[in-house]
Every structure is written in C-alpha cells, then in structure tokens.
Amino acid sequence: MALTRLTSANAIPDDSIANVKMANIVQSKNIIINGDMQIAQRGTSAASVTGDGYKTVDRFINEMSSAGTWTLSQDTDVPSGYGFSSSLKYDCTTANGSLSAGSWGFISQRFEGQNLQYLNYGTSSAQKLTLSFWVKSVKTGTYIVEMVSFATTKSQSQSYTISSASTWEKKTITFTGDTATAIANSSARSFNLNFWLVAGTTYTSGTLNTSYNTTTNANRAVGQVNLADSTSNNFWITGIQLEAGDTASEFEFLPYDVNLLRCQRYFQCSFEQGVTPGNNEANYLMQDCSCYASNSCYFGTPLFCEMRADPTCVYYTGNNSSSSGNKITYYNGSWTNGTAANAVLTDKYVSASASISSSANQSILLQYNYTFDSEL
Amino acid sequence: MNITSAQYHFDTFLQKNTCIKAVINGQDLLVPLDENNRHYQAIQEWAAIDGNNIIDNGA
C-alpha cells in the first residue's frame, strides 16, 4: 500500500471533524463488559441450569431460584446488520407455570465502585445512566430491568415491552442518578444491573419503584411476565450498553483482545476459548519443578493481567484420568494425580503446592489446567 | 451459594493456613483468605450460622 505524506495541502481541516462523530470513538464509555457476548471463557453452553452462577458468556451471572430449568448458551442469533456476532440465549427446558412467591430469575452484571466515580453519585451533579440493548423473546409483554446498589441497598426499576414475538427489538432506558448516596471508591461490588426474566409475587405485588429508594422487594419487578411458563420460551439478548447521560450512542465495539483482557480481570483459565473447564482435556500446561521435600512440590502461574481480587482457584488433571478435588497430573515413572492447594497468591500471580509421591530434590513434570475466578 | 464444607489448608512449608478448601455448589474450590473474594465472603456468612464451622486442623 502506498503511503502519502501529510502536508498542509492534503491535511484534514479541523472543522471537518464533527463532534458527533468523535463522540462515538471514545473507548470504554460502556460500563458493561462483554456487552456483545463475544467472550465465553467458561464454555459456550450450560444445560440443566436452575440456580446461581457464572455459566457461559463472561461477566454475566445467572441469578435464579424456583424458576424452571434452562439451557444457557452463547448463540449466533443476532440482530442482522448491526455488527453483532453473538448473543446470550436462555432456553427453558423445564417450565414452571405456577411460580412460588419467592421465585426469581434474572441476568445480572456487577460493577466495581472505583469504575463509577465519574457518575458523581451522592452529589447534585449525579449523572443519569442510559441503557440500550437488543432483545428477542418468544414471549411478548412487560419485562423489568433494575439497577441495584449493593452497598446501600437502594434500587431503581424500569420496564420495557417486547411487542413482537421472536423478533429482535432495540430498547433504550434511562435511569436517574442518585443524588443522595455516593458510590464507595473500591474494587468491591457496588452496583448490579439486573434483567428480570421470572418474578414471584414477593417481587411483583407492589408498585414499580422507578427512582432510587431503599429496596422493597414487592416493588422491584412489578408487571414482569413469567418467561418460565413454557418450554417454548427462548430469550436472547446482546449489544448491552450502559453509559453516562440521557442518550444512547452506537454500541461500542472493542477489539477481541481488549474485550478478553477486560474479562480476564475477573476470570482467567488455561482452557481454550469456548472449552468448558474439566479434567483430562487434550491440551494442558506442562511444567517442570523440583520437590523441596519428599511428597511435595510448588508450582506457579503468572496471571494475564491484574485480577480484581485474589482469585478462587480450581485445578484439573492433564492428560490423565479424571479425578475430582483439585487434582493435577505428574510423572513419577508413570502418570499419576496429586492434590493441589493454594500457597501464596495475589491479584498478580498464583503459587500452589501439590501433594504427590516423590523424594526430596526429585525433578518431576506436571500437567494441569486451571480456572482462576475473582468475579464480583 | 450452597456451601457444604469448608476446611483451612495448612501449608507445612509456609507454616500457616493458606486457603480454604471448600465445596460450593458441588464443586471443589480453593478459596483465598481475601475479604474481597466473593467465595470467602460467602464462607464467612455461612460460618456465622450455628452448626457451620470452617475446620481448622492447624499445624
């Protein structure tokens, strides 16, 4: 490709760059991480889901109780022509048409307080937040989306309507700012954004709370349809963006590596993208180490980036028989499994010990995989 | 989180407890002793309930 030297004759004049265009190239305006559902380090599908946990696409936690059984997956069904390649799909596999009062189910993302200081909560300059997203559902009707302050137990709910079954629709919702209570400046959990799917009367029997108030359960999800009432019910969501101000801008697409790195502050693993963590995978880490004493060795794993907190660790065997309980594989004349445990770990590295069968100063070869989790 | 057991791991080289071996939602986890870790927070809440204890065998 030929390069042209920039001169005063061919330079772009300052006044030809419109502010409105520049506004859309500011990176990380989106408070949501992985809003385009591109990253799925834990695997692309999780079946028989009935309870809480991070299941498939990164940063989105499933919160659920007595709300049917679901398969969650990273799906390729997306709104056509808007640049998306993935969505998060909820597929109801066992219905619950008669919810108990305390039934609940929602998709949630949790935020660190230190990333939200610019919102100026607790002052008269508290900024509004505007949420935009694409959604598609077999079941039409009213749905609730909610901002919850974890530290102050205040919340605010807004409703939206899915008008056409099985059709992608873009929704935009604005939340008022909280002028009364500041957000703690730390890496701890401060806010949740919840997309309700299922709500029993405990959460629907009051009046929808549409400004920041101390959370009253009865006012949280008033009007929410029961998405769990049929196994025909599927729900997809993607393109989630939460930004300061009262207008929604175009979705901020980040390069894959940037998106992955943002997710890795909260979850890292040695498995390939899309592979569900488990024992006896074809690919694994290999590491030589020397035993400082009989029947014990230490090994270390540097982290891809600084994690939010010291991570919870799970170790898996290498190319050897599966075994539960944080087993790693080592070679001592034959491939055997030993038991791993944390030794010294920080948000920058993890050192672990392994109980094995060896003599002091013996050099052994380890095979293992891992997941490190510091989600909120 | 459904916590069914929790036990401190004592490291004989470092001579201190280095993590909690816990079974949470049916999975064996190695939970760091970090108050900012959500599993550690959940274990502390679980241990505060009568009848629940983090087993500590010490040295």
PDB file of N, CA and C in Angstrom, chain A residues 169-239:
ATOM      1  N   GLU A 169     -35.585  -6.558  18.843  1.00  0.00           N
ATOM      2  CA  GLU A 169     -36.029  -5.186  19.098  1.00  0.00           C
ATOM      3  C   GLU A 169     -34.944  -4.477  19.899  1.00  0.00           C
ATOM      4  N   LYS A 170     -34.697  -3.217  19.582  1.00  0.00           N
ATOM      5  CA  LYS A 170     -33.729  -2.432  20.360  1.00  0.00           C
ATOM      6  C   LYS A 170     -34.472  -1.608  21.412  1.00  0.00           C
ATOM      7  N   LYS A 171     -33.998  -1.662  22.635  1.00  0.00           N
ATOM      8  CA  LYS A 171     -34.638  -0.953  23.739  1.00  0.00           C
ATOM      9  C   LYS A 171     -33.663   0.063  24.339  1.00  0.00           C
ATOM     10  N   THR A 172     -34.193   1.197  24.741  1.00  0.00           N
ATOM     11  CA  THR A 172     -33.402   2.234  25.398  1.00  0.00           C
ATOM     12  C   THR A 172     -34.126   2.692  26.664  1.00  0.00           C
ATOM     13  N   ILE A 173     -33.410   2.711  27.752  1.00  0.00           N
ATOM     14  CA  ILE A 173     -33.993   3.050  29.062  1.00  0.00           C
ATOM     15  C   ILE A 173     -33.026   3.973  29.794  1.00  0.00           C
ATOM     16  N   THR A 174     -33.552   5.014  30.425  1.00  0.00           N
ATOM     17  CA  THR A 174     -32.700   5.923  31.202  1.00  0.00           C
ATOM     18  C   THR A 174     -33.017   5.815  32.691  1.00  0.00           C
ATOM     19  N   PHE A 175     -31.964   5.683  33.488  1.00  0.00           N
ATOM     20  CA  PHE A 175     -32.080   5.661  34.947  1.00  0.00           C
ATOM     21  C   PHE A 175     -31.645   7.018  35.493  1.00  0.00           C
ATOM     22  N   THR A 176     -32.351   7.522  36.471  1.00  0.00           N
ATOM     23  CA  THR A 176     -31.930   8.764  37.117  1.00  0.00           C
ATOM     24  C   THR A 176     -30.693   8.489  37.968  1.00  0.00           C
ATOM     25  N   GLY A 177     -29.919   9.535  38.259  1.00  0.00           N
ATOM     26  CA  GLY A 177     -28.766   9.397  39.150  1.00  0.00           C
ATOM     27  C   GLY A 177     -29.195   9.463  40.602  1.00  0.00           C
ATOM     28  N   ASP A 178     -28.333   8.975  41.479  1.00  0.00           N
ATOM     29  CA  ASP A 178     -28.625   9.014  42.918  1.00  0.00           C
ATOM     30  C   ASP A 178     -27.897  10.209  43.528  1.00  0.00           C
ATOM     31  N   THR A 179     -28.635  11.271  43.819  1.00  0.00           N
ATOM     32  CA  THR A 179     -28.011  12.480  44.366  1.00  0.00           C
ATOM     33  C   THR A 179     -27.725  12.356  45.859  1.00  0.00           C
ATOM     34  N   ALA A 180     -28.268  11.330  46.494  1.00  0.00           N
ATOM     35  CA  ALA A 180     -28.182  11.239  47.956  1.00  0.00           C
ATOM     36  C   ALA A 180     -26.998  10.413  48.458  1.00  0.00           C
ATOM     37  N   THR A 181     -26.617   9.390  47.720  1.00  0.00           N
ATOM     38  CA  THR A 181     -25.645   8.429  48.261  1.00  0.00           C
ATOM     39  C   THR A 181     -24.500   8.213  47.287  1.00  0.00           C
ATOM     40  N   ALA A 182     -23.280   8.399  47.787  1.00  0.00           N
ATOM     41  CA  ALA A 182     -22.085   8.209  46.960  1.00  0.00           C
ATOM     42  C   ALA A 182     -21.786   6.718  46.770  1.00  0.00           C
ATOM     43  N   ILE A 183     -21.005   6.435  45.754  1.00  0.00           N
ATOM     44  CA  ILE A 183     -20.562   5.065  45.491  1.00  0.00           C
ATOM     45  C   ILE A 183     -19.177   4.892  46.110  1.00  0.00           C
ATOM     46  N   ALA A 184     -18.998   3.870  46.915  1.00  0.00           N
ATOM     47  CA  ALA A 184     -17.697   3.627  47.548  1.00  0.00           C
ATOM     48  C   ALA A 184     -16.627   3.423  46.485  1.00  0.00           C
ATOM     49  N   ASN A 185     -15.484   4.055  46.699  1.00  0.00           N
ATOM     50  CA  ASN A 185     -14.397   4.015  45.718  1.00  0.00           C
ATOM     51  C   ASN A 185     -13.483   2.828  46.012  1.00  0.00           C
ATOM     52  N   SER A 186     -13.880   1.667  45.538  1.00  0.00           N
ATOM     53  CA  SER A 186     -13.106   0.456  45.810  1.00  0.00           C
ATOM     54  C   SER A 186     -13.361  -0.569  44.710  1.00  0.00           C
ATOM     55  N   SER A 187     -12.656  -1.686  44.808  1.00  0.00           N
ATOM     56  CA  SER A 187     -12.858  -2.762  43.829  1.00  0.00           C
ATOM     57  C   SER A 187     -13.976  -3.709  44.251  1.00  0.00           C
ATOM     58  N   ALA A 188     -14.664  -3.359  45.322  1.00  0.00           N
ATOM     59  CA  ALA A 188     -15.766  -4.214  45.784  1.00  0.00           C
ATOM     60  C   ALA A 188     -17.008  -4.003  44.918  1.00  0.00           C
ATOM     61  N   ARG A 189     -17.944  -4.912  45.059  1.00  0.00           N
ATOM     62  CA  ARG A 189     -19.200  -4.848  44.310  1.00  0.00           C
ATOM     63  C   ARG A 189     -19.996  -3.626  44.767  1.00  0.00           C
ATOM     64  N   SER A 190     -20.397  -2.796  43.804  1.00  0.00           N
ATOM     65  CA  SER A 190     -21.170  -1.604  44.158  1.00  0.00           C
ATOM     66  C   SER A 190     -22.572  -1.667  43.584  1.00  0.00           C
ATOM     67  N   PHE A 191     -22.672  -1.924  42.281  1.00  0.00           N
ATOM     68  CA  PHE A 191     -23.978  -1.954  41.622  1.00  0.00           C
ATOM     69  C   PHE A 191     -24.166  -3.258  40.853  1.00  0.00           C
ATOM     70  N   ASN A 192     -25.428  -3.648  40.699  1.00  0.00           N
ATOM     71  CA  ASN A 192     -25.812  -4.707  39.765  1.00  0.00           C
ATOM     72  C   ASN A 192     -26.757  -4.091  38.740  1.00  0.00           C
ATOM     73  N   LEU A 193     -26.676  -4.573  37.516  1.00  0.00           N
ATOM     74  CA  LEU A 193     -27.719  -4.321  36.528  1.00  0.00           C
ATOM     75  C   LEU A 193     -28.424  -5.654  36.304  1.00  0.00           C
ATOM     76  N   ASN A 194     -29.724  -5.706  36.572  1.00  0.00           N
ATOM     77  CA  ASN A 194     -30.465  -6.972  36.506  1.00  0.00           C
ATOM     78  C   ASN A 194     -31.519  -6.929  35.409  1.00  0.00           C
ATOM     79  N   PHE A 195     -31.507  -7.914  34.534  1.00  0.00           N
ATOM     80  CA  PHE A 195     -32.568  -8.107  33.554  1.00  0.00           C
ATOM     81  C   PHE A 195     -33.477  -9.226  34.072  1.00  0.00           C
ATOM     82  N   TRP A 196     -34.644  -8.865  34.568  1.00  0.00           N
ATOM     83  CA  TRP A 196     -35.552  -9.855  35.131  1.00  0.00           C
ATOM     84  C   TRP A 196     -36.174 -10.709  34.037  1.00  0.00           C
ATOM     85  N   LEU A 197     -36.327 -12.005  34.347  1.00  0.00           N
ATOM     86  CA  LEU A 197     -36.983 -12.958  33.450  1.00  0.00           C
ATOM     87  C   LEU A 197     -38.171 -13.621  34.137  1.00  0.00           C
ATOM     88  N   VAL A 198     -38.051 -13.801  35.433  1.00  0.00           N
ATOM     89  CA  VAL A 198     -39.061 -14.513  36.221  1.00  0.00           C
ATOM     90  C   VAL A 198     -39.166 -13.818  37.580  1.00  0.00           C
ATOM     91  N   ALA A 199     -40.397 -13.592  38.058  1.00  0.00           N
ATOM     92  CA  ALA A 199     -40.562 -12.970  39.373  1.00  0.00           C
ATOM     93  C   ALA A 199     -41.848 -13.453  40.027  1.00  0.00           C
ATOM     94  N   GLY A 200     -41.735 -13.995  41.240  1.00  0.00           N
ATOM     95  CA  GLY A 200     -42.911 -14.373  42.024  1.00  0.00           C
ATOM     96  C   GLY A 200     -43.510 -13.149  42.702  1.00  0.00           C
ATOM     97  N   THR A 201     -44.608 -13.353  43.389  1.00  0.00           N
ATOM     98  CA  THR A 201     -45.349 -12.208  43.941  1.00  0.00           C
ATOM     99  C   THR A 201     -44.553 -11.433  44.993  1.00  0.00           C
ATOM    100  N   THR A 202     -43.558 -12.072  45.590  1.00  0.00           N
ATOM    101  CA  THR A 202     -42.704 -11.335  46.532  1.00  0.00           C
ATOM    102  C   THR A 202     -42.108 -10.096  45.869  1.00  0.00           C
ATOM    103  N   TYR A 203     -41.890 -10.182  44.545  1.00  0.00           N
ATOM    104  CA  TYR A 203     -41.224  -9.094  43.821  1.00  0.00           C
ATOM    105  C   TYR A 203     -42.171  -8.302  42.927  1.00  0.00           C
ATOM    106  N   THR A 204     -43.450  -8.679  42.911  1.00  0.00           N
ATOM    107  CA  THR A 204     -44.370  -8.051  41.945  1.00  0.00           C
ATOM    108  C   THR A 204     -45.627  -7.460  42.587  1.00  0.00           C
ATOM    109  N   SER A 205     -45.793  -7.603  43.887  1.00  0.00           N
ATOM    110  CA  SER A 205     -47.088  -7.277  44.496  1.00  0.00           C
ATOM    111  C   SER A 205     -47.251  -5.792  44.840  1.00  0.00           C
ATOM    112  N   GLY A 206     -46.226  -4.968  44.622  1.00  0.00           N
ATOM    113  CA  GLY A 206     -46.313  -3.553  44.984  1.00  0.00           C
ATOM    114  C   GLY A 206     -46.469  -2.646  43.781  1.00  0.00           C
ATOM    115  N   THR A 207     -45.793  -1.514  43.855  1.00  0.00           N
ATOM    116  CA  THR A 207     -45.787  -0.524  42.771  1.00  0.00           C
ATOM    117  C   THR A 207     -44.352  -0.372  42.294  1.00  0.00           C
ATOM    118  N   LEU A 208     -44.146  -0.420  40.992  1.00  0.00           N
ATOM    119  CA  LEU A 208     -42.776  -0.393  40.469  1.00  0.00           C
ATOM    120  C   LEU A 208     -42.035   0.848  40.954  1.00  0.00           C
ATOM    121  N   ASN A 209     -40.855   0.630  41.502  1.00  0.00           N
ATOM    122  CA  ASN A 209     -40.036   1.707  42.058  1.00  0.00           C
ATOM    123  C   ASN A 209     -39.130   2.275  40.958  1.00  0.00           C
ATOM    124  N   THR A 210     -39.449   3.470  40.456  1.00  0.00           N
ATOM    125  CA  THR A 210     -38.753   3.987  39.287  1.00  0.00           C
ATOM    126  C   THR A 210     -37.726   5.085  39.599  1.00  0.00           C
ATOM    127  N   SER A 211     -37.407   5.268  40.889  1.00  0.00           N
ATOM    128  CA  SER A 211     -36.293   6.159  41.243  1.00  0.00           C
ATOM    129  C   SER A 211     -35.550   5.531  42.420  1.00  0.00           C
ATOM    130  N   TYR A 212     -34.347   6.022  42.712  1.00  0.00           N
ATOM    131  CA  TYR A 212     -33.554   5.371  43.753  1.00  0.00           C
ATOM    132  C   TYR A 212     -34.204   5.504  45.122  1.00  0.00           C
ATOM    133  N   ASN A 213     -34.556   4.381  45.678  1.00  0.00           N
ATOM    134  CA  ASN A 213     -35.128   4.299  47.022  1.00  0.00           C
ATOM    135  C   ASN A 213     -34.600   3.033  47.682  1.00  0.00           C
ATOM    136  N   THR A 214     -34.701   2.989  49.002  1.00  0.00           N
ATOM    137  CA  THR A 214     -34.336   1.762  49.697  1.00  0.00           C
ATOM    138  C   THR A 214     -35.164   0.610  49.123  1.00  0.00           C
ATOM    139  N   THR A 215     -34.472  -0.482  48.819  1.00  0.00           N
ATOM    140  CA  THR A 215     -35.126  -1.574  48.101  1.00  0.00           C
ATOM    141  C   THR A 215     -36.259  -2.203  48.905  1.00  0.00           C
ATOM    142  N   THR A 216     -37.432  -2.249  48.287  1.00  0.00           N
ATOM    143  CA  THR A 216     -38.563  -3.003  48.814  1.00  0.00           C
ATOM    144  C   THR A 216     -38.855  -4.094  47.799  1.00  0.00           C
ATOM    145  N   ASN A 217     -38.737  -5.334  48.218  1.00  0.00           N
ATOM    146  CA  ASN A 217     -38.843  -6.428  47.265  1.00  0.00           C
ATOM    147  C   ASN A 217     -40.115  -6.364  46.429  1.00  0.00           C
ATOM    148  N   ALA A 218     -41.234  -6.006  47.060  1.00  0.00           N
ATOM    149  CA  ALA A 218     -42.520  -6.012  46.355  1.00  0.00           C
ATOM    150  C   ALA A 218     -42.558  -5.036  45.184  1.00  0.00           C
ATOM    151  N   ASN A 219     -41.639  -4.056  45.192  1.00  0.00           N
ATOM    152  CA  ASN A 219     -41.663  -3.001  44.158  1.00  0.00           C
ATOM    153  C   ASN A 219     -40.602  -3.208  43.074  1.00  0.00           C
ATOM    154  N   ARG A 220     -39.918  -4.333  43.094  1.00  0.00           N
ATOM    155  CA  ARG A 220     -38.747  -4.492  42.221  1.00  0.00           C
ATOM    156  C   ARG A 220     -39.098  -4.926  40.793  1.00  0.00           C
ATOM    157  N   ALA A 221     -40.085  -5.787  40.625  1.00  0.00           N
ATOM    158  CA  ALA A 221     -40.316  -6.379  39.298  1.00  0.00           C
ATOM    159  C   ALA A 221     -41.804  -6.432  38.969  1.00  0.00           C
ATOM    160  N   VAL A 222     -42.520  -5.385  39.307  1.00  0.00           N
ATOM    161  CA  VAL A 222     -43.975  -5.344  39.095  1.00  0.00           C
ATOM    162  C   VAL A 222     -44.293  -5.394  37.597  1.00  0.00           C
ATOM    163  N   GLY A 223     -45.111  -6.326  37.189  1.00  0.00           N
ATOM    164  CA  GLY A 223     -45.514  -6.452  35.792  1.00  0.00           C
ATOM    165  C   GLY A 223     -44.699  -7.443  34.987  1.00  0.00           C
ATOM    166  N   GLN A 224     -43.622  -7.969  35.577  1.00  0.00           N
ATOM    167  CA  GLN A 224     -42.735  -8.881  34.843  1.00  0.00           C
ATOM    168  C   GLN A 224     -43.500 -10.136  34.397  1.00  0.00           C
ATOM    169  N   VAL A 225     -43.396 -10.484  33.091  1.00  0.00           N
ATOM    170  CA  VAL A 225     -44.004 -11.719  32.596  1.00  0.00           C
ATOM    171  C   VAL A 225     -43.245 -12.911  33.170  1.00  0.00           C
ATOM    172  N   ASN A 226     -43.885 -14.054  33.152  1.00  0.00           N
ATOM    173  CA  ASN A 226     -43.221 -15.286  33.590  1.00  0.00           C
ATOM    174  C   ASN A 226     -42.620 -15.982  32.373  1.00  0.00           C
ATOM    175  N   LEU A 227     -41.336 -15.779  32.171  1.00  0.00           N
ATOM    176  CA  LEU A 227     -40.680 -16.382  31.000  1.00  0.00           C
ATOM    177  C   LEU A 227     -40.508 -17.890  31.172  1.00  0.00           C
ATOM    178  N   ALA A 228     -40.749 -18.384  32.374  1.00  0.00           N
ATOM    179  CA  ALA A 228     -40.552 -19.824  32.633  1.00  0.00           C
ATOM    180  C   ALA A 228     -41.830 -20.625  32.431  1.00  0.00           C
ATOM    181  N   ASP A 229     -42.885 -20.013  31.881  1.00  0.00           N
ATOM    182  CA  ASP A 229     -44.170 -20.726  31.873  1.00  0.00           C
ATOM    183  C   ASP A 229     -44.339 -21.702  30.722  1.00  0.00           C
ATOM    184  N   SER A 230     -43.353 -21.832  29.846  1.00  0.00           N
ATOM    185  CA  SER A 230     -43.445 -22.795  28.744  1.00  0.00           C
ATOM    186  C   SER A 230     -42.053 -23.175  28.264  1.00  0.00           C
ATOM    187  N   THR A 231     -41.912 -24.429  27.873  1.00  0.00           N
ATOM    188  CA  THR A 231     -40.617 -24.853  27.319  1.00  0.00           C
ATOM    189  C   THR A 231     -40.413 -24.310  25.902  1.00  0.00           C
ATOM    190  N   SER A 232     -41.425 -23.654  25.367  1.00  0.00           N
ATOM    191  CA  SER A 232     -41.253 -22.994  24.058  1.00  0.00           C
ATOM    192  C   SER A 232     -40.539 -21.657  24.198  1.00  0.00           C
ATOM    193  N   ASN A 233     -40.388 -21.188  25.435  1.00  0.00           N
ATOM    194  CA  ASN A 233     -39.845 -19.844  25.655  1.00  0.00           C
ATOM    195  C   ASN A 233     -38.326 -19.794  25.515  1.00  0.00           C
ATOM    196  N   ASN A 234     -37.897 -19.039  24.539  1.00  0.00           N
ATOM    197  CA  ASN A 234     -36.478 -18.720  24.382  1.00  0.00           C
ATOM    198  C   ASN A 234     -36.320 -17.210  24.474  1.00  0.00           C
ATOM    199  N   PHE A 235     -35.145 -16.786  24.953  1.00  0.00           N
ATOM    200  CA  PHE A 235     -34.873 -15.356  25.157  1.00  0.00           C
ATOM    201  C   PHE A 235     -33.433 -15.093  24.753  1.00  0.00           C
ATOM    202  N   TRP A 236     -33.221 -14.081  23.937  1.00  0.00           N
ATOM    203  CA  TRP A 236     -31.872 -13.714  23.508  1.00  0.00           C
ATOM    204  C   TRP A 236     -31.612 -12.248  23.858  1.00  0.00           C
ATOM    205  N   ILE A 237     -30.357 -11.938  24.155  1.00  0.00           N
ATOM    206  CA  ILE A 237     -30.006 -10.545  24.434  1.00  0.00           C
ATOM    207  C   ILE A 237     -28.565 -10.300  23.983  1.00  0.00           C
ATOM    208  N   THR A 238     -28.307  -9.113  23.446  1.00  0.00           N
ATOM    209  CA  THR A 238     -26.938  -8.728  23.067  1.00  0.00           C
ATOM    210  C   THR A 238     -26.872  -7.206  22.926  1.00  0.00           C
ATOM    211  N   GLY A 239     -25.666  -6.715  22.678  1.00  0.00           N
ATOM    212  CA  GLY A 239     -25.482  -5.279  22.452  1.00  0.00           C
ATOM    213  C   GLY A 239     -25.859  -4.437  23.654  1.00  0.00           C
TER     214      GLY A 239
END
